XYZ file of C-alpha atoms in Angstrom:
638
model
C 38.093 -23.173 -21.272
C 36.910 -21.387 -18.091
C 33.502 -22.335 -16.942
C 31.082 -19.550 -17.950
C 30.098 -19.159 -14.309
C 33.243 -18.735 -12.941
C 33.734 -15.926 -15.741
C 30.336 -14.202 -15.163
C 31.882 -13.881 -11.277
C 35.040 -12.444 -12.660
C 33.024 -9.653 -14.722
C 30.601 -9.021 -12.077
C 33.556 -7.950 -9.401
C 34.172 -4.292 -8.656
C 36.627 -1.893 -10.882
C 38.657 -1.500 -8.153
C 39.347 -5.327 -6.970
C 40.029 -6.199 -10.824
C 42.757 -3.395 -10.917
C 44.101 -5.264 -7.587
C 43.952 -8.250 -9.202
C 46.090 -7.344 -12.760
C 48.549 -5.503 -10.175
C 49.278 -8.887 -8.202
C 49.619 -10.617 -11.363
C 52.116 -8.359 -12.761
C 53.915 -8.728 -9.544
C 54.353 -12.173 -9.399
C 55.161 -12.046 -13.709
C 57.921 -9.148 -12.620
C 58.977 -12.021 -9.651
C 58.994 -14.910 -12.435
C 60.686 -13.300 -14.885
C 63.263 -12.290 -12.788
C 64.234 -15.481 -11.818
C 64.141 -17.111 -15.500
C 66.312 -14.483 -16.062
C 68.942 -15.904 -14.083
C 68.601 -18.946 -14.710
C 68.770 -18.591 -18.668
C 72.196 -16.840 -17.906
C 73.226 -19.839 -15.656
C 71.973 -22.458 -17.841
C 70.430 -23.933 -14.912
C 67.518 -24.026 -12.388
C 68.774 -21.603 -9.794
C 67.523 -20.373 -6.265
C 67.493 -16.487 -6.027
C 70.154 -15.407 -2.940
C 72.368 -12.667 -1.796
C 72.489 -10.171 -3.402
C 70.832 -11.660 -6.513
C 67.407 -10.859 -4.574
C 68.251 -6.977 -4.612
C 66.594 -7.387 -8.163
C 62.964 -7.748 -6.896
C 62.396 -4.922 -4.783
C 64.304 -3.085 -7.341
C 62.111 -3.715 -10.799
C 59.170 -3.704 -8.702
C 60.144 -0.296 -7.427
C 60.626 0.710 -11.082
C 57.499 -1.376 -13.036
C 54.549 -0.358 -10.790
C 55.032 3.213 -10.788
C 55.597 3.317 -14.487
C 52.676 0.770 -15.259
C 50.358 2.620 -13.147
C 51.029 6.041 -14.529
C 50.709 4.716 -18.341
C 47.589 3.448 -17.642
C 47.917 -0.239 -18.338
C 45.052 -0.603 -15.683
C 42.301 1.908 -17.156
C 42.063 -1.002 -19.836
C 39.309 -3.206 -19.779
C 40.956 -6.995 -20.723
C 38.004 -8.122 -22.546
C 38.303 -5.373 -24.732
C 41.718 -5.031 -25.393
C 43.258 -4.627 -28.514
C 46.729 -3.137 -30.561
C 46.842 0.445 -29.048
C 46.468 -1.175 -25.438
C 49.194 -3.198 -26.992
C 51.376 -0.979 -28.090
C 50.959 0.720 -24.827
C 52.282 -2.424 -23.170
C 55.645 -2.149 -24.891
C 55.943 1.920 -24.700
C 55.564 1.327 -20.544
C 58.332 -1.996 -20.839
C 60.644 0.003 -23.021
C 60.857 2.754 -20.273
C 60.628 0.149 -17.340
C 63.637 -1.818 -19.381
C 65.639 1.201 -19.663
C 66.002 2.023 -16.263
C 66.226 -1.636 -15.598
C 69.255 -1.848 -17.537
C 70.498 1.394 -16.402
C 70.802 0.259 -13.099
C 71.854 -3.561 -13.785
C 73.787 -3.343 -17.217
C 75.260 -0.114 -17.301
C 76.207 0.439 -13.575
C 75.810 -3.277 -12.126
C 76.708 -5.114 -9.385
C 78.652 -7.509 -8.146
C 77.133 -10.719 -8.310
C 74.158 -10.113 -10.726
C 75.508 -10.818 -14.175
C 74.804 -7.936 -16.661
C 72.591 -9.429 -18.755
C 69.810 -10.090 -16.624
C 69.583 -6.047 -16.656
C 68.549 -7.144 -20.645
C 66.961 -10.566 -20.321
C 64.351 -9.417 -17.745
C 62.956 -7.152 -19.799
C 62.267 -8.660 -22.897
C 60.699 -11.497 -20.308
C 58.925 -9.067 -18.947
C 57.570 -7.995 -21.931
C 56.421 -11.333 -23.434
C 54.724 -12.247 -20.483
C 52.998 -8.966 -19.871
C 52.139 -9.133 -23.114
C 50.873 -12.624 -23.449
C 48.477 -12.383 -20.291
C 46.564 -9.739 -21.484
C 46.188 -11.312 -24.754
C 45.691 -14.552 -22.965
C 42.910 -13.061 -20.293
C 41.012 -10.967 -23.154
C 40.859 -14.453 -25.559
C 39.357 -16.423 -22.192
C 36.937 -13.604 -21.251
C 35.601 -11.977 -24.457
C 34.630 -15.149 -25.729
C 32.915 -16.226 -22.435
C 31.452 -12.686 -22.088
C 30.013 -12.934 -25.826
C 28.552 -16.647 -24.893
C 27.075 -15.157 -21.835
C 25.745 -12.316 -23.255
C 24.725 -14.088 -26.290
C 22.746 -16.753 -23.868
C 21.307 -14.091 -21.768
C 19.461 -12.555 -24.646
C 18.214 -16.003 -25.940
C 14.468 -16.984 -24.909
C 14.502 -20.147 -23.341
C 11.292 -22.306 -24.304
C 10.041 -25.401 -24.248
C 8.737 -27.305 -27.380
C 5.475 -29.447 -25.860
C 5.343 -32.581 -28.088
C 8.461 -34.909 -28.363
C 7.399 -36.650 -31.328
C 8.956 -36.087 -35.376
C 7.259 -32.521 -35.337
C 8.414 -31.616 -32.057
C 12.472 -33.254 -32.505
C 12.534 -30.965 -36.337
C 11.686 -28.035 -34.968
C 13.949 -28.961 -31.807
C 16.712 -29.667 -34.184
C 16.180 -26.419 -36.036
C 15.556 -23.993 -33.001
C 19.344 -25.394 -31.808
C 21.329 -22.686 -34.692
C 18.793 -20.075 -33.692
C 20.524 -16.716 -32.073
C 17.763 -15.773 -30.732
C 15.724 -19.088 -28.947
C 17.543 -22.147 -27.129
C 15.369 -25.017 -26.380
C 15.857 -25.998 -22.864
C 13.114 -29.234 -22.415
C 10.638 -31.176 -24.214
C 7.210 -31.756 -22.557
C 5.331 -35.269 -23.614
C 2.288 -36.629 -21.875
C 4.070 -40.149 -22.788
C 5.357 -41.248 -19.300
C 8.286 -43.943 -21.071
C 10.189 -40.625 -22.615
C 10.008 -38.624 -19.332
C 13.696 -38.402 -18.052
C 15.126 -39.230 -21.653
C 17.037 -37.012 -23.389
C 16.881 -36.276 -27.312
C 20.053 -34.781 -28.805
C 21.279 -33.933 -25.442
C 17.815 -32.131 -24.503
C 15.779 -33.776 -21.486
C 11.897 -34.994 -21.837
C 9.740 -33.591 -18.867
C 6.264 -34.086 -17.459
C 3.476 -31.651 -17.747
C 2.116 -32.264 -15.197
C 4.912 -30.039 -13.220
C 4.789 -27.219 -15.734
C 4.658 -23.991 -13.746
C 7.607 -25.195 -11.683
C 9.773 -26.384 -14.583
C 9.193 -23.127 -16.247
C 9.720 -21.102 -13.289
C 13.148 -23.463 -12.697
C 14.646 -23.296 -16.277
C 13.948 -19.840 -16.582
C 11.326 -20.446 -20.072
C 9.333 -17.489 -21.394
C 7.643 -19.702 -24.052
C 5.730 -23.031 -24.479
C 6.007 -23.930 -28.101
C 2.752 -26.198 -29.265
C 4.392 -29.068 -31.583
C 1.304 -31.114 -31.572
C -0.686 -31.529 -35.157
C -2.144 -34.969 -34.545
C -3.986 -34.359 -31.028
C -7.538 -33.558 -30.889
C -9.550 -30.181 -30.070
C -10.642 -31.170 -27.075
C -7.238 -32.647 -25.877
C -5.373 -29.777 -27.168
C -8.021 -26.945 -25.443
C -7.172 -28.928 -21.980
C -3.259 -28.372 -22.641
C -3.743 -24.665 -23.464
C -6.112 -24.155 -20.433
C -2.946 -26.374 -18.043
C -0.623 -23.932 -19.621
C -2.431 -20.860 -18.540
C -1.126 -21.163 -14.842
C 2.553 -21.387 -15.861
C 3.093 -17.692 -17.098
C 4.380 -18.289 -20.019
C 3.622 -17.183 -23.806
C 2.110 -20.323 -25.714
C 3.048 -20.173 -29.369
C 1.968 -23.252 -32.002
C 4.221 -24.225 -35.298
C 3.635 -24.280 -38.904
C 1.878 -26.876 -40.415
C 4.649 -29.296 -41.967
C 2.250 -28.711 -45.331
C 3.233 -24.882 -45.408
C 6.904 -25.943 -44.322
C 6.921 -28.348 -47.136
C 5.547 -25.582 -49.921
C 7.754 -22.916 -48.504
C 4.985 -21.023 -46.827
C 7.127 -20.674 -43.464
C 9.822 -21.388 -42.112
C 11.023 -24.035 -39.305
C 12.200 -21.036 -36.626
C 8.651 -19.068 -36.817
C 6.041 -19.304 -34.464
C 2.896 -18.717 -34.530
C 0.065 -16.806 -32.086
C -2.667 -19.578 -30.790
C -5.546 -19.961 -33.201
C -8.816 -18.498 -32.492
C -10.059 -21.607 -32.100
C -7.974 -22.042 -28.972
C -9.222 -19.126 -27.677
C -12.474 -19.980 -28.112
C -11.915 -22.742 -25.906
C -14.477 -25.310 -27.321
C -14.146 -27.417 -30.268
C -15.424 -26.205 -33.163
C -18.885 -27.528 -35.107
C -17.762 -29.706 -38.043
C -19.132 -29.604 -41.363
C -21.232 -32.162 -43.655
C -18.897 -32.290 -46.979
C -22.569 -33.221 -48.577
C -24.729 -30.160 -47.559
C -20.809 -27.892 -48.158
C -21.213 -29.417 -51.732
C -25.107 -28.981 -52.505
C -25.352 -26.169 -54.104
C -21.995 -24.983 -55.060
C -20.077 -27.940 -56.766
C -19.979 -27.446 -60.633
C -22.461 -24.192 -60.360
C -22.133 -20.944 -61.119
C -21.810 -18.948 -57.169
C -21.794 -15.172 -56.598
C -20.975 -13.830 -53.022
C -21.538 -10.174 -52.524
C -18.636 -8.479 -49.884
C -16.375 -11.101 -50.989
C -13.547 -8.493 -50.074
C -14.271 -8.572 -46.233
C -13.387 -10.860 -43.696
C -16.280 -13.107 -43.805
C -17.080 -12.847 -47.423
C -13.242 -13.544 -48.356
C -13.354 -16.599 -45.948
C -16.859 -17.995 -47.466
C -14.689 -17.395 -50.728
C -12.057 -19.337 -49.849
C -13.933 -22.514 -48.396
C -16.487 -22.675 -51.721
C -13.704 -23.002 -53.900
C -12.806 -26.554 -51.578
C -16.347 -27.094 -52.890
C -15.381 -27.179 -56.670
C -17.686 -24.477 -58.395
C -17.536 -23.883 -61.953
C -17.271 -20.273 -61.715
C -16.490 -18.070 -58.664
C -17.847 -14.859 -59.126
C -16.462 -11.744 -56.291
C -18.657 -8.828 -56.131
C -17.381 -6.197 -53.641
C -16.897 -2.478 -54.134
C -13.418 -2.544 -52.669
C -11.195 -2.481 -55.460
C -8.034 -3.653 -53.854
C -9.608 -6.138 -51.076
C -10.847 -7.603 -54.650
C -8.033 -7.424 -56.381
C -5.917 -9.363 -53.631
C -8.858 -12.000 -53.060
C -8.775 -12.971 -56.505
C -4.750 -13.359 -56.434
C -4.897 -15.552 -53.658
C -7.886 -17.745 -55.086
C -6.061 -17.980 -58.679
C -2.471 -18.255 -56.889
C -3.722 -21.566 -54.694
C -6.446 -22.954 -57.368
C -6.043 -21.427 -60.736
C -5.668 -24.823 -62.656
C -9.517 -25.852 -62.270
C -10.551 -22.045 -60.808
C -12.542 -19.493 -63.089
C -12.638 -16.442 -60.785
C -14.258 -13.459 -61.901
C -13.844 -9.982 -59.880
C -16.513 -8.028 -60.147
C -16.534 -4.407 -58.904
C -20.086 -3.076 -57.315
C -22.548 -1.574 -54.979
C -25.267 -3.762 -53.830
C -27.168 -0.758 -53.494
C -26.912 -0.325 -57.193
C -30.087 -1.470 -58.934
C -29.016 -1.467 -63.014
C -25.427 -2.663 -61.954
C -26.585 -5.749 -59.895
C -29.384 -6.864 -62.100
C -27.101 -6.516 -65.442
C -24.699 -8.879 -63.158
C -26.910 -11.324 -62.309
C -28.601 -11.285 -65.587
C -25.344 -11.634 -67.459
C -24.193 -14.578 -65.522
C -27.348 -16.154 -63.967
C -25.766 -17.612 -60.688
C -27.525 -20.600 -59.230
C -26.421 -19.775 -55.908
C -26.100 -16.154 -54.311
C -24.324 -15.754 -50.926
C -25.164 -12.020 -49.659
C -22.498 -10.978 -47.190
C -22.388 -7.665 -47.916
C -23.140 -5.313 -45.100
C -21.969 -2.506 -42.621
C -21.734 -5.183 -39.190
C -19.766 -2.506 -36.752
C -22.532 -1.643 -34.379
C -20.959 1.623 -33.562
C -20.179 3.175 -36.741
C -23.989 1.982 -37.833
C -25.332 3.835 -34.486
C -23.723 6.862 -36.012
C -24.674 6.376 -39.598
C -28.395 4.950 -39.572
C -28.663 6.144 -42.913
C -25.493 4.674 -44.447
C -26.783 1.412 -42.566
C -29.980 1.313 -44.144
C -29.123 1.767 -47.233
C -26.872 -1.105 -47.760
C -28.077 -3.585 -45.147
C -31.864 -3.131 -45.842
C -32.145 -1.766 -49.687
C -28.628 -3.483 -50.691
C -30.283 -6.878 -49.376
C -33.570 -6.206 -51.572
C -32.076 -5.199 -54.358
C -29.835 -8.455 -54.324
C -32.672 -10.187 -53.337
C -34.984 -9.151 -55.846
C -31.965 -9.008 -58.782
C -31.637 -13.229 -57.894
C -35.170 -14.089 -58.075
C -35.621 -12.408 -61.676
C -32.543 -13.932 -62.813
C -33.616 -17.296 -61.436
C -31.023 -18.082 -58.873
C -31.807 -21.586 -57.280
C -30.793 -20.430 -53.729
C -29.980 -16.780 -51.954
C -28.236 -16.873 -48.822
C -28.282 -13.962 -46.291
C -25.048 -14.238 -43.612
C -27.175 -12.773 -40.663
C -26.390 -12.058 -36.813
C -27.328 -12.439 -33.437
C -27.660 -8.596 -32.778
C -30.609 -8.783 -35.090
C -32.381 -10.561 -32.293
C -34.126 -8.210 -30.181
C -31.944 -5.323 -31.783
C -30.845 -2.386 -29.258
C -29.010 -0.844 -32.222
C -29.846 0.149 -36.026
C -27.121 -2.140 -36.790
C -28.823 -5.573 -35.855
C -32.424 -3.456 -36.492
C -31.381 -3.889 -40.168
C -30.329 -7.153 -40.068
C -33.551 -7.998 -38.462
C -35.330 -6.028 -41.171
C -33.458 -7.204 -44.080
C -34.203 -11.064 -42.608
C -37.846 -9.737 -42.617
C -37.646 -9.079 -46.221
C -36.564 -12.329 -47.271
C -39.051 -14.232 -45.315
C -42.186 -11.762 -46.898
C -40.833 -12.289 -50.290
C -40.623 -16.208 -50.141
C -43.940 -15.965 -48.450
C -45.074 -14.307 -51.517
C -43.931 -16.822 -53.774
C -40.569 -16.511 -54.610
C -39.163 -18.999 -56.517
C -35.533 -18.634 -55.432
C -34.699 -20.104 -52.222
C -34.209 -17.356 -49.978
C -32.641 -18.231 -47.031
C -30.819 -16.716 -43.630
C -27.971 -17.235 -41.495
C -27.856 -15.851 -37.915
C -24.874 -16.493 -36.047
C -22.790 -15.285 -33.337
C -19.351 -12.754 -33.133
C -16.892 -14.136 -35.486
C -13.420 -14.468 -33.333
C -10.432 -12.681 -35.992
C -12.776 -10.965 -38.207
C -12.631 -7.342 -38.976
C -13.648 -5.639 -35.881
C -13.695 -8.745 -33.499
C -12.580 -8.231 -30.107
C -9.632 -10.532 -30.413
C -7.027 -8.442 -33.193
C -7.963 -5.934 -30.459
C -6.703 -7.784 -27.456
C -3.774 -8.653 -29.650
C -2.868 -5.350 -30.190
C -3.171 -3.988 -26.795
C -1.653 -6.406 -24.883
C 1.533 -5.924 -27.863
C 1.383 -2.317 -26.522
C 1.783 -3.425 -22.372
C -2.149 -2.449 -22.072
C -4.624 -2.082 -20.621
C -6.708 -4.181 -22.718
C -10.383 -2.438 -22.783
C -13.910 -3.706 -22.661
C -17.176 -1.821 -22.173
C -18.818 -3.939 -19.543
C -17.231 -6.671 -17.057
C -20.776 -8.614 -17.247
C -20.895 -8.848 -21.126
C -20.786 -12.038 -22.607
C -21.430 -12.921 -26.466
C -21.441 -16.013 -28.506
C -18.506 -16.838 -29.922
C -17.791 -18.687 -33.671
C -14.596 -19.142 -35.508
C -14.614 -17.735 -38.882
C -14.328 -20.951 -40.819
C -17.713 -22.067 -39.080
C -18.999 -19.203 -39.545
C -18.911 -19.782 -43.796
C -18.978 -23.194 -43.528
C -22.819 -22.798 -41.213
C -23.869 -20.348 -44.312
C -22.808 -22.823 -47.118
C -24.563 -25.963 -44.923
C -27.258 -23.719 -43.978
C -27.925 -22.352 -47.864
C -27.876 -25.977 -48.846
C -31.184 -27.059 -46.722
C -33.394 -24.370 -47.055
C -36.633 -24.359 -48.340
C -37.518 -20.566 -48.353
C -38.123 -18.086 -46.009
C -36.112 -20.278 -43.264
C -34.052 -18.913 -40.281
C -31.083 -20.915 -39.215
C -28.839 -20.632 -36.170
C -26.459 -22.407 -35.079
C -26.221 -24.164 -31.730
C -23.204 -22.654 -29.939
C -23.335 -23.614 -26.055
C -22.864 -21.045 -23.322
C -22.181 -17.841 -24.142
C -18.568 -16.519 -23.036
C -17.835 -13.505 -21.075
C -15.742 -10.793 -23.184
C -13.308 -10.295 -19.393
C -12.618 -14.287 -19.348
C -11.841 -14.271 -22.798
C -9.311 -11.023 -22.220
C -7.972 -13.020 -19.024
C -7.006 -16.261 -21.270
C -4.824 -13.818 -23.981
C -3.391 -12.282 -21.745
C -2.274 -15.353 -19.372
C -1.100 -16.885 -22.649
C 0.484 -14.613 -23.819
C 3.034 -15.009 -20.323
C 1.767 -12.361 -18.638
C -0.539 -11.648 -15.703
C -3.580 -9.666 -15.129
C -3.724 -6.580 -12.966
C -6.169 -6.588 -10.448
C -7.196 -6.216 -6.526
C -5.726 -9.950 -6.196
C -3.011 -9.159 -8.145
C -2.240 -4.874 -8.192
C 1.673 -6.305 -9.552
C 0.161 -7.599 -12.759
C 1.216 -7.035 -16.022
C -1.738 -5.809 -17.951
C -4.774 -4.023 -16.380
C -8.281 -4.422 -18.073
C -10.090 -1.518 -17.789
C -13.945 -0.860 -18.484
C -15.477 2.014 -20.847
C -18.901 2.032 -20.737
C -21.120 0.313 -23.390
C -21.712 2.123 -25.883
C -24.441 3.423 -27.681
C -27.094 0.246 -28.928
C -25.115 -1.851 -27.236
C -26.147 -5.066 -25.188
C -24.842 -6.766 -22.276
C -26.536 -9.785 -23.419
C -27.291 -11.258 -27.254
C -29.557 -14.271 -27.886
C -29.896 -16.317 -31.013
C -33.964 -16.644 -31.009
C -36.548 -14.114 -30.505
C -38.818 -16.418 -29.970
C -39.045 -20.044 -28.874
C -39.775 -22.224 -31.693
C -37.331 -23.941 -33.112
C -37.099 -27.608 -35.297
C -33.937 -29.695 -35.865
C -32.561 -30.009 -38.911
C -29.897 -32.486 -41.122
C -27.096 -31.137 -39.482
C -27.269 -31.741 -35.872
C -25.783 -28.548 -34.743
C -28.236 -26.094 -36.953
C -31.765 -25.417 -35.678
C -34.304 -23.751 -38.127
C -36.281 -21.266 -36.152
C -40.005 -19.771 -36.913
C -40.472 -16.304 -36.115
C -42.922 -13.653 -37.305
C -43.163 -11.540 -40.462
C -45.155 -8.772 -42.361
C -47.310 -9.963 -45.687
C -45.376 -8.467 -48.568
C -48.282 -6.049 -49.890
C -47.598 -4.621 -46.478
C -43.956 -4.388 -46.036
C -43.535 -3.255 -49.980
C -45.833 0.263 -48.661
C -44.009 0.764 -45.734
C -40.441 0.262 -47.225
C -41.368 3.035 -49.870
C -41.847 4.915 -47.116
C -38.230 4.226 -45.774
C -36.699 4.589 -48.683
C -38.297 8.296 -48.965
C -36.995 9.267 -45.532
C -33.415 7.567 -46.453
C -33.317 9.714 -49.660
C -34.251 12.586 -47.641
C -31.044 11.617 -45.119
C -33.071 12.233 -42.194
C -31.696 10.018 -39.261
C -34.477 10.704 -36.855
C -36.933 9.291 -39.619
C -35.134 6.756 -40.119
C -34.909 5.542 -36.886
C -38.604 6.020 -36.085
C -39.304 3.683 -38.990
C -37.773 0.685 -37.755
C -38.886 0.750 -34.941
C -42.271 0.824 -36.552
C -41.179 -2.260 -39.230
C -38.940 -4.085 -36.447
C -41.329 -5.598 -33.759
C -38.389 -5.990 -30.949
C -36.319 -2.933 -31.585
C -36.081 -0.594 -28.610
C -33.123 1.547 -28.819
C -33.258 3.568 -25.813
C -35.159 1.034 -23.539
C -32.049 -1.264 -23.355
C -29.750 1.680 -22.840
C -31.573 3.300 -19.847
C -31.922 -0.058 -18.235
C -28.816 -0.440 -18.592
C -28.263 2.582 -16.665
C -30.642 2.182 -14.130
C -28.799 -1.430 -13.546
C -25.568 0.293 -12.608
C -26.742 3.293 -10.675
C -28.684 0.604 -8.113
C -25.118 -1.549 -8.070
C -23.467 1.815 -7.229
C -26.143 2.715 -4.533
């Protein structure tokens, strides 16, 4: 077979020098036939003389004018098929004619008559046979070219069983070819598994710029988080998208397939490794207990959800007052763990009073997770109302609904914007923490206790889906402020810190979790977008792929969030959750001045609303942070 090169050099010549080239060959077949002509007639290997060579001149002066004016050169070989055929032997029967006109019918001395037929048909076979012949040699190549050229070449990092079966597999694939292994093991580099070589790492942004590789496939289940963060962060440099592969559990169960790939996982964007959990404090208070979350539906409820039944509760109770978020959460939960599972879906408001104390009175939970809330700071800037409502008087009446139906332990999930709040969003998160910490002050018997952690990377709202979907789209990928930076959690930590946290508290406690340096919103954009193959636009770079572009913040929002408002914090069992102290109103107090909220909420006056928690919220200062804000970036633009 032709080497593919030498046929990509073929295709790539001009029109006009591949209709030169068919012309010279049907010269030299009009030439050859000639002379087998002869010596068929002869019955022996001849040498053309005399007069015998009038012949030549003769069909060539009859072949090429005919050929040319029938087209047989507007055809493109590759492509040929039975009406360029059949237009083959129309052009040969009129050529043959003549030829036999002159050489048969007439004919001279010398030239036996039957060459005037012989040629011909020669003529006509071999004609025939090299464009048949040249369109079998180059479609095929053409189609393997063009087949290759639309393949992505990658690499598959990890030679080990993993890496080889999903080596093995990619090999039938249409639309990937696997051109190199990568293996930090130094004895495979150079060796070559089924016919596929075994490189070094440490020369990645060369070898991918050399074999031509848009993708770095991550075949590497046994390596640790910190081992596999300093790969990803290596592979950054090499502009290339970095892709992982199914577990071999969900390839076992049928769950995927061995050709899919996978984005990276939050938690190697996060770039740290997460906080384990203690299996004891996970199993406290939920194994063999009756455990109702509230927003079980949403992304951080459904997740809690998901890890408590790991825990073993005797029933699962899902209170959310999205009917088909339920509905599909409680499918999934019976579909994985329905042999030892009772799951029971339970539509409601939280800000229902009768309908959440019939609940919990009906099934007496010993252990209430409260996730339910409005968390997107924006929307809650917009609707202060709407936010109060379920975040402050959806907390209480949960609250107050678990202590008269006895509940051992109730769990607020919390944030960090509640923490010197700049918006009504984390104003009533700071209030509704307030709320639990008068009440067990006041005696509660139920275990109330809160959670106050960081931005959850792939929840609902979190910047990262974002990023996804705008670097999908070519860009730009937006944030409000190049300066902001936020604490970062996966979602798994974040339930699994609410379930650990829910498990030591005492009543009235605050727990946060310890969660390093903050990370800047731009250098997290930067690392999906670098590993995702592509490049950031920039001064140092104005050829980049995808530009980030700044908007502003937006209303209530911070450049900065913190964890504590103030400093006094005490370790705890787990040594990655502090419990922190902070200040309160006395109960007889707050009870007076939430009737008073609730009377301005009814009323749906915004302004009120707003006025009041500032009054009940120590720390929030809604237009303080804005203006500085603004004063910050006029004197950088002065």
């Amino acid at each position: 077979m032709i080497a593919d090169k030498y046929v990509e050099h073929i295709l790539n010549l001009p029109r006009s020098t591949k209709r030169a080239l068919a012309l010279i060959v049907d010269i030299s077949l009009c030439i050859i036939t000639i002379w087998l002509s002869f010596c068929f007639r002869m019955n022996n290997w001849v040498a053309l003389s005399g007069v015998q060579l009038l012949t030549i001149p003769v069909s060539l002066a009859i072949a090429l004018p005919i050929f040319i004016r029938m087209g047989l050169y507007r055809a493109i070989f590759r492509f040929i098929g039975w009406s360029a055929f059949i237009t083959v032997i129309k052009a040969i029967t009129v050529y043959g004619l003549a030829f036999m006109a002159i050489f048969t019918a007439i004919s001279f001395p010398g030239i036996p008559r039957t060459v005037g037929i012989l040629q011909p048909l020669l003529l006509l076979i071999a004609i025939g046979l090299s464009r048949f012949t040249t369109r079998y040699f180059l479609y095929e190549a053409y189609n393997r070219i063009l087949r290759l050229s639309n393949q992505r070449n990658i690499l598959i990092y990890g030679a080990g069983f993993e890496g080889r079966q999903f080596g093995g597999a990619l090999s039938h694939s249409a639309d990937l070819r696997v051109v190199g292994y990568l293996d930090d093991d130094i004895n495979l580099h150079g060796s070559l598994i089924a016919g596929i070589k075994v490189y070094s790492p440490a020369n990645i942004v060369d070898l991918s710029a050399r074999l031509n590789v848009s993708t770095i496939l991550l075949a590497l289940p046994k390596i640790n988080r910190q081992r596999r963060n300093e790969i990803i962060e290596q592979l950054r440099g090499a502009r290339v998208a970095v892709r992982t592969v199914p577990d071999l559990n969900a390839l076992t169960r049928g769950h995927a397939q061995y050709t899919e790939m996978y984005e990276l996982d939050v938690e190697d964007l996060l770039g740290r490794a997460p906080v384990l959990p203690d299996q004891a404090l996970l199993e406290r208070n939920v194994r063999d207990k009756v455990v109702l979350v509230t927003g079980a539906a949403g992304s951080i409820g459904s997740e809690l959800c998901r890890g408590l039944i790991k825990s073993r509760p005797s029933i699962l109770l899902l209170l959310d007052q999205n009917e088909y978020g339920l509905y599909s959460l409680e499918n999934e939960l019976l579909r994985k763990n329905g042999d030892f599972l009772q799951v029971i879906p339970l539509l409601a408001d939280v800000r229902d009073e009768l309908r959440i104390k019939t609940i919990l009175e009906t099934w007496k939970p010993t252990t209430v997770y409260h996730a339910a809330a409005y968390k997107h700071v924006p929307l809650v800037e917009q609707n202060p109302v709407e936010g109060v409502k379920t975040n402050v008087f959806g907390t209480l009446t949960v609250a107050k609904a678990a202590i008269a139906a006895g509940a051992e332990s109730f769990i607020l999930v919390s944030t960090d914007k509640a923490v010197r709040p700049t918006n009504v969003m984390g104003a009533t998160k700071r209030l509704a923490e307030i709320i639990l910490q008068s009440l067990a002050a006041n005696g509660a018997r139920t275990k109330l206790t809160m959670v106050r952690f960081g931005n959850v990377l792939g929840s609902s709202g979190s910047v990262v889906p974002l990023f996804r979907d705008q670097i999908r789209a070519g860009g730009p990928v937006t944030l409000t402020d190049p300066e902001m930076t936020r604490f970062f959690m996966t979602v798994p930590e974040a339930t699994q810190l609410v379930v650990q946290a829910g498990a030591m508290g005492k009543g009235g406690d605050v727990f946060v979790l310890d969660m390093g340096e903050p990370i800047k919103i731009i250098d997290l954009a930067r690392r999906m977008v670098e590993l995702s193959g592509l490049t950031v636009q920039d001064e140092m770079n104005p050829g980049g792929d995808i530009r980030i572009a700044t908007t502003g913040l937006r209303p209530g929002e911070k450049l900065y969030e913190e964890m504590l408002i103030g400093d006094m914090t005490e370790a705890t069992e787990h040594p990655k959750v502090m419990r922190a102290h902070e200040q309160f109103l006395e109960w007889s107090i707050l009870e007076r001045e939430l009737e008073r909220l609730a009377a301005v909420t009814s009323e749906g006056d915004a302004t009120g609303v707003k006025r009041f928690l500032c009054e009940l919220v120590e720390d929030y200062r809604p237009l303080a942070k804005v203006a500085d804000y603004v004063l910050q970036r006029q004197k950088q633009a002065g």
